[in-house]
Short mmCIF file of C-alpha atoms and ligand atoms in Angstrom, two decimals:
data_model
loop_
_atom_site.label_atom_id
_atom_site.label_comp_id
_atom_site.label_asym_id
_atom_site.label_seq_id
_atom_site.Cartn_x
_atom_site.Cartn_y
_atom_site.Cartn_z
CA UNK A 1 0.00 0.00 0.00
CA UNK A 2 1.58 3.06 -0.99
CA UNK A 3 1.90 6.26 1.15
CA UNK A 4 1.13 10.01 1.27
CA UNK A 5 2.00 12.74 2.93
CA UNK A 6 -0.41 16.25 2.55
CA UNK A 7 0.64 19.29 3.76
CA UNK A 8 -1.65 22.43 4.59
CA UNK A 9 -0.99 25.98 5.12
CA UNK A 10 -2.12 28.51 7.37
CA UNK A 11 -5.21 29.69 4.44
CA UNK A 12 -5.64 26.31 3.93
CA UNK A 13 -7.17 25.62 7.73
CA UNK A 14 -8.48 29.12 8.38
CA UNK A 15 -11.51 28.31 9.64
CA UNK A 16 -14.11 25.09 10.16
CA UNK A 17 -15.68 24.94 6.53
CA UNK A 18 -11.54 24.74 5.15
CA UNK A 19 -11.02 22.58 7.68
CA UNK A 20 -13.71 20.26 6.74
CA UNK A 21 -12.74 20.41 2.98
CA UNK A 22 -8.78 19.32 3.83
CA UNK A 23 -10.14 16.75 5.89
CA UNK A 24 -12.46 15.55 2.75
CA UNK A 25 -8.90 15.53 0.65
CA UNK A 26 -7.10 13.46 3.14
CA UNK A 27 -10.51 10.78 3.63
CA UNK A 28 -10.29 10.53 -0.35
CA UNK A 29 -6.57 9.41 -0.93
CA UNK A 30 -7.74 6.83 2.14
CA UNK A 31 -10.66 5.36 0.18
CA UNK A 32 -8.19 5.55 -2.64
CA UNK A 33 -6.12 2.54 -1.42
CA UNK A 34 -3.04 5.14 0.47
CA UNK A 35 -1.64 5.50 4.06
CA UNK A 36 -2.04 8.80 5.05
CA UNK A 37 -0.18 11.35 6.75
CA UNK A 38 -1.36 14.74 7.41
CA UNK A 39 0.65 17.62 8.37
CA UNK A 40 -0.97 21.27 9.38
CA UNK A 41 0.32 23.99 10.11
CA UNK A 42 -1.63 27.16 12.32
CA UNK A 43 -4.66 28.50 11.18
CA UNK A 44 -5.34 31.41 9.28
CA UNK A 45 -2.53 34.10 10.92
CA UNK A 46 -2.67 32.37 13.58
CA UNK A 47 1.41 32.68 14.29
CA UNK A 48 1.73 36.47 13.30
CA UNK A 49 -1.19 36.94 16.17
CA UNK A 50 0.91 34.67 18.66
CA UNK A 51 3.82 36.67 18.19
CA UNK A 52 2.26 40.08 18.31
CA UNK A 53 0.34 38.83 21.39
CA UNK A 54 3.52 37.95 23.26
CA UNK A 55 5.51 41.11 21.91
CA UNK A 56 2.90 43.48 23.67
CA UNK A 57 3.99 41.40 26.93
CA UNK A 58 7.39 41.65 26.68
CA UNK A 59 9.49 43.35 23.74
CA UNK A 60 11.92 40.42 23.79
CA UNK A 61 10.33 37.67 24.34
CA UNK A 62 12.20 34.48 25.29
CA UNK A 63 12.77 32.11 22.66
CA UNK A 64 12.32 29.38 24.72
CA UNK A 65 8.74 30.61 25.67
CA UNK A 66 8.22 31.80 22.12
CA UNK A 67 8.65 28.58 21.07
CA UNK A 68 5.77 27.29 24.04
CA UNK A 69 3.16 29.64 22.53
CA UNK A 70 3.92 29.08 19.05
CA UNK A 71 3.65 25.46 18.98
CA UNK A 72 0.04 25.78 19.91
CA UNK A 73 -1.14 27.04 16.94
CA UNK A 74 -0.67 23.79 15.59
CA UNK A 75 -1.74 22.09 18.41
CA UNK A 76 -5.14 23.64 17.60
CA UNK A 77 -4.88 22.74 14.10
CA UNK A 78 -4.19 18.77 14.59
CA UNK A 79 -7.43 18.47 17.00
CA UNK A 80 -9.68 19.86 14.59
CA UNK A 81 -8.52 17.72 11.50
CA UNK A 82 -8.66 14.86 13.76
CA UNK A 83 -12.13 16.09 14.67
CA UNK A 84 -13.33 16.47 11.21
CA UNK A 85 -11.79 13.35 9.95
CA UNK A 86 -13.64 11.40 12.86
CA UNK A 87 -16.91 13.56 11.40
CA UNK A 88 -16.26 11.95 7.92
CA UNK A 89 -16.68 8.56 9.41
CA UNK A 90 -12.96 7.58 9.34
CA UNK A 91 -10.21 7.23 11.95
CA UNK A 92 -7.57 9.98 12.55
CA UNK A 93 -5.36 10.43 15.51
CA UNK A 94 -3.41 14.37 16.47
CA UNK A 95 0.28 14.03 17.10
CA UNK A 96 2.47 16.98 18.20
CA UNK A 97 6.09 16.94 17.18
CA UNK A 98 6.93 15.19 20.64
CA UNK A 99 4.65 12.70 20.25
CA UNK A 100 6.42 11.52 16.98
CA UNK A 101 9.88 11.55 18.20
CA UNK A 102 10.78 14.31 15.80
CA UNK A 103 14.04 15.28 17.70
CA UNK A 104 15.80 18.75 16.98
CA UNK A 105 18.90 20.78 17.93
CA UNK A 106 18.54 22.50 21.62
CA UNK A 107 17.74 25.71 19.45
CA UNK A 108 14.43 27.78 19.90
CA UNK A 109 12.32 29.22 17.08
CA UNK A 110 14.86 27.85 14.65
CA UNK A 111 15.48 24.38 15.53
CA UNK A 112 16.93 22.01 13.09
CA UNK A 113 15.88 18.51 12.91
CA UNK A 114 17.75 15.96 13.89
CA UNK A 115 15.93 12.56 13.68
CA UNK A 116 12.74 11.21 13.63
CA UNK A 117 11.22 8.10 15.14
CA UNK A 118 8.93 6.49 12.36
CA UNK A 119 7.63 4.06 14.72
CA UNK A 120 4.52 5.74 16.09
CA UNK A 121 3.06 6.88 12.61
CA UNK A 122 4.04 3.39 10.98
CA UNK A 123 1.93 1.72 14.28
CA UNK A 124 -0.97 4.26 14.08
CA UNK A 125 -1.26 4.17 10.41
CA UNK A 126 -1.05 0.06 10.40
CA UNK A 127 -4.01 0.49 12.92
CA UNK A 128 -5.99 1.91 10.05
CA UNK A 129 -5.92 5.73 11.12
CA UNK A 130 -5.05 8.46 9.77
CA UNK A 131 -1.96 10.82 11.16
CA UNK A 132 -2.20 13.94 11.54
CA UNK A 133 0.82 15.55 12.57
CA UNK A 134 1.53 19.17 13.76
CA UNK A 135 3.74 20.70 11.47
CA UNK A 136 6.52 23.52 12.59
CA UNK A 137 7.47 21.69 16.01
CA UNK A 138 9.60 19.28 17.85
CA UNK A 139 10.94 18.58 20.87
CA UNK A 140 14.98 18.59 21.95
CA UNK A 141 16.50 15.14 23.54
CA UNK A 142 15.53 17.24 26.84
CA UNK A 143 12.18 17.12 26.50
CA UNK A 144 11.98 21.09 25.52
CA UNK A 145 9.08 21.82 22.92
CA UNK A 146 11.09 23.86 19.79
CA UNK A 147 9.80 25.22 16.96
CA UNK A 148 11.69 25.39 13.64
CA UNK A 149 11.61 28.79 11.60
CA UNK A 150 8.63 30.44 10.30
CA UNK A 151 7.33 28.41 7.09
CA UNK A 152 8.58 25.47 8.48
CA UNK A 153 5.75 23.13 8.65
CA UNK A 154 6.46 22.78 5.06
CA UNK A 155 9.90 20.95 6.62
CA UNK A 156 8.37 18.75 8.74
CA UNK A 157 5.91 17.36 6.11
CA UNK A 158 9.13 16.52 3.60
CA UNK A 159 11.11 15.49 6.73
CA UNK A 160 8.16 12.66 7.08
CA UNK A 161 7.86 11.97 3.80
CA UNK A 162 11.44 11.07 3.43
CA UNK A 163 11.51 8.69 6.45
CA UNK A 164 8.49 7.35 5.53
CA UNK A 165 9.51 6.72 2.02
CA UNK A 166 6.03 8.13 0.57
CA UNK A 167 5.33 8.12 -3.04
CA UNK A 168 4.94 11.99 -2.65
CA UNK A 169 4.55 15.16 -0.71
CA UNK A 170 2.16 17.22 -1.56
CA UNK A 171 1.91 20.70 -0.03
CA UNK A 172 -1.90 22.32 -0.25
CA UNK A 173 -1.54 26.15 -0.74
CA UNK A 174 -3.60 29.11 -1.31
CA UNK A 175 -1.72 29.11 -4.78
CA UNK A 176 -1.53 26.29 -7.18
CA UNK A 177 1.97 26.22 -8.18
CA UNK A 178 4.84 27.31 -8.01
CA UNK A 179 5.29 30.34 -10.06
CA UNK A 180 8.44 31.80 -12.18
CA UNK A 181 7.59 35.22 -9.57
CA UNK A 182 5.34 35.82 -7.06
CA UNK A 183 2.06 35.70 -8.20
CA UNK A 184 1.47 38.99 -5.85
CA UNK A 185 3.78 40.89 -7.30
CA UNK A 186 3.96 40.07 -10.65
CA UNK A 187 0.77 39.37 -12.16
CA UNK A 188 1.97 37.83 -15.47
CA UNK A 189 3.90 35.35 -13.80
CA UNK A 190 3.23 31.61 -14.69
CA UNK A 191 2.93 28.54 -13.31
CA UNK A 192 5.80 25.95 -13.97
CA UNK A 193 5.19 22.14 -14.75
CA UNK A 194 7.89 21.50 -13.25
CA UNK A 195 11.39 22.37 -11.15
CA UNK A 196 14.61 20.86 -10.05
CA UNK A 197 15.28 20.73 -6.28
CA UNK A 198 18.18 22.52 -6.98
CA UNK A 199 16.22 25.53 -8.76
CA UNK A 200 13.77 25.68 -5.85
CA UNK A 201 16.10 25.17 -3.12
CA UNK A 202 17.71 28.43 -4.63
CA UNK A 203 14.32 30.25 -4.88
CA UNK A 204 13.03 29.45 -1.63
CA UNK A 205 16.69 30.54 0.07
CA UNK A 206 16.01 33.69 -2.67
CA UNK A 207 12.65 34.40 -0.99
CA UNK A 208 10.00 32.77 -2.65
CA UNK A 209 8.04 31.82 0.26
CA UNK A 210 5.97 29.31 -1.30
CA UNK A 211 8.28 26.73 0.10
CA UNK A 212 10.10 26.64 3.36
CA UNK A 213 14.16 26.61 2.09
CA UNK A 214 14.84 23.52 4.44
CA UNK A 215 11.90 21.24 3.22
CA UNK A 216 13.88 20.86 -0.12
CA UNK A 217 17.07 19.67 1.40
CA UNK A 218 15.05 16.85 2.68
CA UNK A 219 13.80 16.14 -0.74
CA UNK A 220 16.66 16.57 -2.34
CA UNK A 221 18.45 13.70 -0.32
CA UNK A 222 15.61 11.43 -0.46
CA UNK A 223 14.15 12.12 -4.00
CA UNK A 224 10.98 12.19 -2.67
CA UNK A 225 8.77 14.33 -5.64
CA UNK A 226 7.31 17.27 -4.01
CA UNK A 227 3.89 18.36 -5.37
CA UNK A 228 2.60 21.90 -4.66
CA UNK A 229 -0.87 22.29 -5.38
CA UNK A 230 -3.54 23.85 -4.51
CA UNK A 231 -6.13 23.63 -1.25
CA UNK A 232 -9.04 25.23 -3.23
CA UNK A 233 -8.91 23.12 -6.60
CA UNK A 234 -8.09 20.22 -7.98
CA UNK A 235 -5.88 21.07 -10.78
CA UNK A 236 -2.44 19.77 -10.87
CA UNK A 237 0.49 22.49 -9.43
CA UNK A 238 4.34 22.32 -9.86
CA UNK A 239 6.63 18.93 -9.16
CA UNK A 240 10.12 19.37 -7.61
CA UNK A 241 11.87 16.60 -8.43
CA UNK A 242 15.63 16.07 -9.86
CA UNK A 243 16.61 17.19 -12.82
CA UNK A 244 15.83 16.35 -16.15
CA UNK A 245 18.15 16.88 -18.91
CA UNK A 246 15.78 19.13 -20.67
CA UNK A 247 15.67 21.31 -17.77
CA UNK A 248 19.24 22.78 -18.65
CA UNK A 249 17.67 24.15 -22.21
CA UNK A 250 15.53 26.94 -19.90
CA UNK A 251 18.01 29.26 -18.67
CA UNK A 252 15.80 31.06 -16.39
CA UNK A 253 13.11 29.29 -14.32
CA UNK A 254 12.20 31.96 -12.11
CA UNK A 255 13.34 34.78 -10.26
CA UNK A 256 12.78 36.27 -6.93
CA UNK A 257 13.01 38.92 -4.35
CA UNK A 258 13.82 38.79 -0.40
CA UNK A 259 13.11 42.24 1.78
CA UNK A 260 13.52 42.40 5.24
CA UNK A 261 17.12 42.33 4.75
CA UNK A 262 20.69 44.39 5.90
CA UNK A 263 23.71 44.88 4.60
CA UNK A 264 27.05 45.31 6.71
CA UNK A 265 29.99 47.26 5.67
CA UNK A 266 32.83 46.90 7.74
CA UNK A 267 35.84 49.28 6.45
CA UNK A 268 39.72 48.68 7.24
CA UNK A 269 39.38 45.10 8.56
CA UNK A 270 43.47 44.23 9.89
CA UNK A 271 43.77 41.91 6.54
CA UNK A 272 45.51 39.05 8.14
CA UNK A 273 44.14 35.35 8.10
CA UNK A 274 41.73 34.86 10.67
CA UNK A 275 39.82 37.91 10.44
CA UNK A 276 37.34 36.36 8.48
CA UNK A 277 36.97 33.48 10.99
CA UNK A 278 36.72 35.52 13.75
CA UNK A 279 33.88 37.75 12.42
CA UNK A 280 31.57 34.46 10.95
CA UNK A 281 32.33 32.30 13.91
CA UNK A 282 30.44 34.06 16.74
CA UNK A 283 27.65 35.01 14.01
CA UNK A 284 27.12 31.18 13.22
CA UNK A 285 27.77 30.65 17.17
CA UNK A 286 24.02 33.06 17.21
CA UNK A 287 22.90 30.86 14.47
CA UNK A 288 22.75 34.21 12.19
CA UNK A 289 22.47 33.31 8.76
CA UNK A 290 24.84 35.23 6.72
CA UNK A 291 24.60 35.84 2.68
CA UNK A 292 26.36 37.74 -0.23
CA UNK A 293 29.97 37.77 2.15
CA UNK A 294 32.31 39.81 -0.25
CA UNK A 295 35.42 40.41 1.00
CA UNK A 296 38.53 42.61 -1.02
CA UNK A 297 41.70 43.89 -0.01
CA UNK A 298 43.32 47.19 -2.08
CA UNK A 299 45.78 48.47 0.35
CA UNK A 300 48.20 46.01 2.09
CA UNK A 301 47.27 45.22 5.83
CA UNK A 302 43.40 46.67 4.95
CA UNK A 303 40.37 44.88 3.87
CA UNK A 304 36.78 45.45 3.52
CA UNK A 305 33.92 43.26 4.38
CA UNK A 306 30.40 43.33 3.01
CA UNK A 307 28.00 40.69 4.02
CA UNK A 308 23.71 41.09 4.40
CA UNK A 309 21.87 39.32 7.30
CA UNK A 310 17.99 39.22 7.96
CA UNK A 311 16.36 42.35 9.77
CA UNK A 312 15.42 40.02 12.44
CA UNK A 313 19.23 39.04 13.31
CA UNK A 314 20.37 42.80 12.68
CA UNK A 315 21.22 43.52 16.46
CA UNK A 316 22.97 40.17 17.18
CA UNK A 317 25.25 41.35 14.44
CA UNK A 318 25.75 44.69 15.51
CA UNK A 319 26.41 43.35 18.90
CA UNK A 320 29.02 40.64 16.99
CA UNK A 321 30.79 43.46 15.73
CA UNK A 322 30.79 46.12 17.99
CA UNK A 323 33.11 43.58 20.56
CA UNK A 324 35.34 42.66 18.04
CA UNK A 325 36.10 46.39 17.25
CA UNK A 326 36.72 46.48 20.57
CA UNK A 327 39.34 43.99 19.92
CA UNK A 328 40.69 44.56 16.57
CA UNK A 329 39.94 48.52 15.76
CA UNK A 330 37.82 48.32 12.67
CA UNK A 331 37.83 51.66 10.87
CA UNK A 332 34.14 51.90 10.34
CA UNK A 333 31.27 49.52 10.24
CA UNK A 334 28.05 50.81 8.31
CA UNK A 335 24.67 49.44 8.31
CA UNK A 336 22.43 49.71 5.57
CA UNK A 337 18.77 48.57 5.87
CA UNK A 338 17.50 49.98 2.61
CA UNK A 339 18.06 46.66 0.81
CA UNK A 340 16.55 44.05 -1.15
CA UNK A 341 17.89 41.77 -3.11
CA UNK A 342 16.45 40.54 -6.93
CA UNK A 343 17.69 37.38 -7.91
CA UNK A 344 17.22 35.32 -11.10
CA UNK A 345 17.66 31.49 -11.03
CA UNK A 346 18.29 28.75 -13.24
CA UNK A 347 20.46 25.47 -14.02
CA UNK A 348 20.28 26.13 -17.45
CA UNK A 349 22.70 29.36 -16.38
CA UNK A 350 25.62 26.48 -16.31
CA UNK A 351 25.83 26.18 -20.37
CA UNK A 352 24.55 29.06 -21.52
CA UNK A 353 26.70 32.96 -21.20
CA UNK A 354 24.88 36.51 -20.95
CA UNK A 355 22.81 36.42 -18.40
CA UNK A 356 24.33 38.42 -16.44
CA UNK A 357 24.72 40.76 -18.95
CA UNK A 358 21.04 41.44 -19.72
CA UNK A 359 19.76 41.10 -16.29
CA UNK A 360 21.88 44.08 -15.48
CA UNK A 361 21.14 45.92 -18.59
CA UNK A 362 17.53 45.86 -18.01
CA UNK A 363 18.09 47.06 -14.62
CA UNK A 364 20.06 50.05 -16.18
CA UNK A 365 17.65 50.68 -18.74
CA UNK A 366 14.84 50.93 -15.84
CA UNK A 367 16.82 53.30 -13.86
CA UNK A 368 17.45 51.31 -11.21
CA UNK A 369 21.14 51.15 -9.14
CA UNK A 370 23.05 47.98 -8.10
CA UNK A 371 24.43 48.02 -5.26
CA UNK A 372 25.94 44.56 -5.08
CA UNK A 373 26.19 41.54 -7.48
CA UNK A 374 26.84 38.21 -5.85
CA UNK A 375 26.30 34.61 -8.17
CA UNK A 376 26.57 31.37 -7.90
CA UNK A 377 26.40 28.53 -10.85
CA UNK A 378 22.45 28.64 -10.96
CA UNK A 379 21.58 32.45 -9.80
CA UNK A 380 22.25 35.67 -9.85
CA UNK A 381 21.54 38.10 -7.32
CA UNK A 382 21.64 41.72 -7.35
CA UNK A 383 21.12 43.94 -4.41
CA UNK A 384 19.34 47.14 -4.87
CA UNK A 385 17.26 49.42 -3.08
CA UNK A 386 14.38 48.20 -1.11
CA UNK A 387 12.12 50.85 -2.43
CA UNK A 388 12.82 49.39 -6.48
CA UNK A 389 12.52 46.04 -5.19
CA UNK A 390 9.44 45.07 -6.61
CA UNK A 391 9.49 47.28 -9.88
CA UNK A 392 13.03 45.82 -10.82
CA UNK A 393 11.39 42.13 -10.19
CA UNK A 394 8.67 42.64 -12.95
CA UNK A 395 11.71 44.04 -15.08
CA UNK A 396 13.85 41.13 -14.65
CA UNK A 397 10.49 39.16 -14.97
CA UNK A 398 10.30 41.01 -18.70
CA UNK A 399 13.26 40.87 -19.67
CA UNK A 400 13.13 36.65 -19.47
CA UNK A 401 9.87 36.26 -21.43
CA UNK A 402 9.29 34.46 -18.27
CA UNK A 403 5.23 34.77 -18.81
CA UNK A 404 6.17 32.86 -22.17
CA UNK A 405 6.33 28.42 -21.73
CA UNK A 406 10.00 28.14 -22.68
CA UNK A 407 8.60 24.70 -24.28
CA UNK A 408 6.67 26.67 -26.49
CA UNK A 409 8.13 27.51 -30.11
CA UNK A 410 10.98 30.09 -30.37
CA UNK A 411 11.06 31.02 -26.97
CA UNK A 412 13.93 33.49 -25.90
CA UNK A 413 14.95 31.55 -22.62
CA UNK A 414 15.61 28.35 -25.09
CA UNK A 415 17.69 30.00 -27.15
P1 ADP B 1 1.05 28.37 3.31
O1 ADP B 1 0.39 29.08 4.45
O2 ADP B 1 0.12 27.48 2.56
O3 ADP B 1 2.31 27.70 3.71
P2 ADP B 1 2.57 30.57 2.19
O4 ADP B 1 2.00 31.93 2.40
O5 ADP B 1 3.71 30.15 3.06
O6 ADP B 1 1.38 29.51 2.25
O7 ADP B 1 3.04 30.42 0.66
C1 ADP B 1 2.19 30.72 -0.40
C2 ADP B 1 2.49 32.13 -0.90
O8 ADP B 1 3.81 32.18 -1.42
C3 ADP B 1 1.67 32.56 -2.08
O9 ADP B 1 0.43 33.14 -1.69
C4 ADP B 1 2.55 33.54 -2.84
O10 ADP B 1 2.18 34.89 -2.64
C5 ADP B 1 3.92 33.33 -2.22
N1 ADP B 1 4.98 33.12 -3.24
C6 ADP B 1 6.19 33.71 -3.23
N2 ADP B 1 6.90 33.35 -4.29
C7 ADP B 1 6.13 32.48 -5.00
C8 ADP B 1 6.34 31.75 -6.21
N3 ADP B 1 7.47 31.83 -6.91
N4 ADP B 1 5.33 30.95 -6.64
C9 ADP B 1 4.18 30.84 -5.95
N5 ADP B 1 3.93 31.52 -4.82
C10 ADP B 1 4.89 32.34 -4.33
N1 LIG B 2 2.68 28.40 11.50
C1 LIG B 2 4.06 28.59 11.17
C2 LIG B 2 4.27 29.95 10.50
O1 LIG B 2 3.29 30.66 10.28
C3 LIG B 2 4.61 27.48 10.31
C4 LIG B 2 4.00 27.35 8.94
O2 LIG B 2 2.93 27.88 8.66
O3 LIG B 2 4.64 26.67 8.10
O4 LIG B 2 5.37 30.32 10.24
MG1 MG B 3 4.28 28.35 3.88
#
């Protein structure tokens, strides 16, 4: 008997008639002949509530107890599918993370998974029942209820459908693909068949935030096929999979744009090895994510450092920095928080030249600065100012034909 895993969002479960409808989903791939795991994540804006509700206690809250109150959104969420499975006249069983072994680092709001004991799903699903499992949550080998990054139920439903060795994970959204921009921004953006892991393991870190960055990782080392889809239709969405030769004749798939970020300047670093070490290692020590690190010397004994960091871990930085100045007498460290950063992505950017080249062109031609350029073999991202960040996405979006199927005849992004 084969086995699926369904995923749904936050629209997805909003309210008791959604509810109802996912449950009606989950009951049909049952009567289909499949096992079936369910993950959910908090209803509605649930989260953003949580967190605004514990910020007008206490500025700062502590992760630790942010972690407590979050996890209860989808604590809420797992009764209620249970309930409405149970309504449908089949059998369902709520699990929080701790309840399924799903083990993480000692980290709060971020936590990484580190294992997951199988045993308890494969038991409750032999029994006949459906799982449904709260997504976004674990516990540490302490016992401590963690939560794992916003987004990240979509982890926790790959996670289980790569120990589980399901046929597929599908993640219900309130859009039914994934798109080559965000459908928000960019109207004429259109839905792709389908995408390398690779391509939207890139995105996702790139800021689409139809998929949770980590989720793909899991994927990508099991090969489980990923389907994203749509809560509110039936239509087929947008498989991540590996990658197909054919994929490499499209040399942009999508493109993308993150906000919420800062850039760091730090002027006149002593240019002797170590420095670099000894600014990243208490960052990664925080478990700040860093990006775009650019680092160039023009004067012996000085360097310059440029790296961005989320909004969110903006003071940890500062704080990073400030004591190593202390220490080592930087000359001047600027922050900039105007920033966003455009990106275009593609493995099809491996074999074919210039597209760097006309991504910044059309840029120029639009009147709009770059501030920094940073690539890697499938993307390239500029950074630019927050306030052109979504104008210069529709450009880039233009300038790719990316509205046109690149399977279609004659299509620029095949050439
Ligand atoms: P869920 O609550 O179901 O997890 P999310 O809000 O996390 O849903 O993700 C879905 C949203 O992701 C969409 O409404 C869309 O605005 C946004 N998004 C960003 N980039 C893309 C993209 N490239 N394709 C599709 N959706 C995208
Ligand atoms: N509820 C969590 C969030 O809003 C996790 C998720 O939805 O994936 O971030
Ligand atoms: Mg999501």
């Amino acid at each position: 008997m084969g086995l699926i895993v369904q995923k749904f969002g936050g629209t997805s479960v909003a309210d008791a008639e959604r509810v109802g409808r996912c449950a009606g989903r989950a009951v049909r791939a049952k009567e289909g002949g499949s096992q079936v795991v369910v993950v959910v994540s908090a209803r509605g804006h649930r989260t953003d509530e949580l967190i605004e509700l514990a910020e007008s206690i206490c500025a700062s809250p502590p992760p630790r107890e942010l972690s407590m109150l979050l996890a209860t959104g989808e604590q809420e969420s797992i009764a209620l599918m249970a309930m409405a499975i149970h309504e449908l006249g089949h059998e369902a069983i709520s699990q929080t993370g701790g309840q399924i072994g799903l083990i993480t680092e000692p980290v709060f709001t971020r936590a990484k998974i580190k294992s997951i004991d199988a045993s308890r799903i494969r038991k409750e699903l032999a029994n006949g029942r459906i799982v449904i499992v709260a997504g976004f949550q674990g516990v540490t080998e302490a016992g401590e209820i963690t939560t794992l990054g916003r987004g990240a139920s979509d982890t926790t439903a790959v996670a289980l459908a790569s120990v589980l060795g399901a046929e597929v994970c599908e993640i219900y959204t309130d859009v039914d693909g994934v798109y080559t921009a965000d459908p928000r921004l960019v109207p004429k953006a259109r839905k792709i068949g389908r995408i390398s892991y690779m391509e939207m393991l890139e995105m996702a870190s790139l800021g689409a935030g139809v998929m949770h960055n980590r989720s793909i990782m899991f994927g990508m080392k099991s090969g489980v096929p990923i389907h994203v889809r749509s809560s509110f239709t039936d239509s087929p969405g947008t498989m991540i999979t590996e990658e197909l030769p054919m994929m490499e004749d499209i040399v942009v798939t999508g493109c993308t744009v993150a906000k919420n970020l800062a850039r760091l300047i730090v002027l006149g670093v002593p240019h002797k090895p170590g420095m670099a070490a000894k600014v990243f290692g208490p960052l990664a020590k925080r478990g700040v994510v860093v990006d775009d690190i650019v680092q160039s010397a023009f004067e012996p004994g000085n360097a310059n450092m440029t790296f961005t960091v989320a909004k969110d871990d903006l003071d940890a930085t500062r704080l990073v920095l400030e004591e190593l100045d202390k220490e080592v007498g930087f000359e001047k460290i600027i922050v900039d928080q105007n920033v966003a950063k455009v990106s275009v992505v593609g493995v099809g950017m491996r074999s074919h030249t210039g597209v760097a080249e006309r991504m910044f062109r059309a840029l120029s031609t639009a009147g709009i600065n770059i501030e920094m350029i940073t690539t890697s073999e499938i993307k390239i991202s500029t950074l630019i100012a927050e306030g052109d960040a979504d104008r210069a996405l529709r450009v880039v979006h233009d300038e790719f034909e990316l509205d046109k199927d690149p399977n279609g005849p004659a299509h620029p992004a095949a050439r």
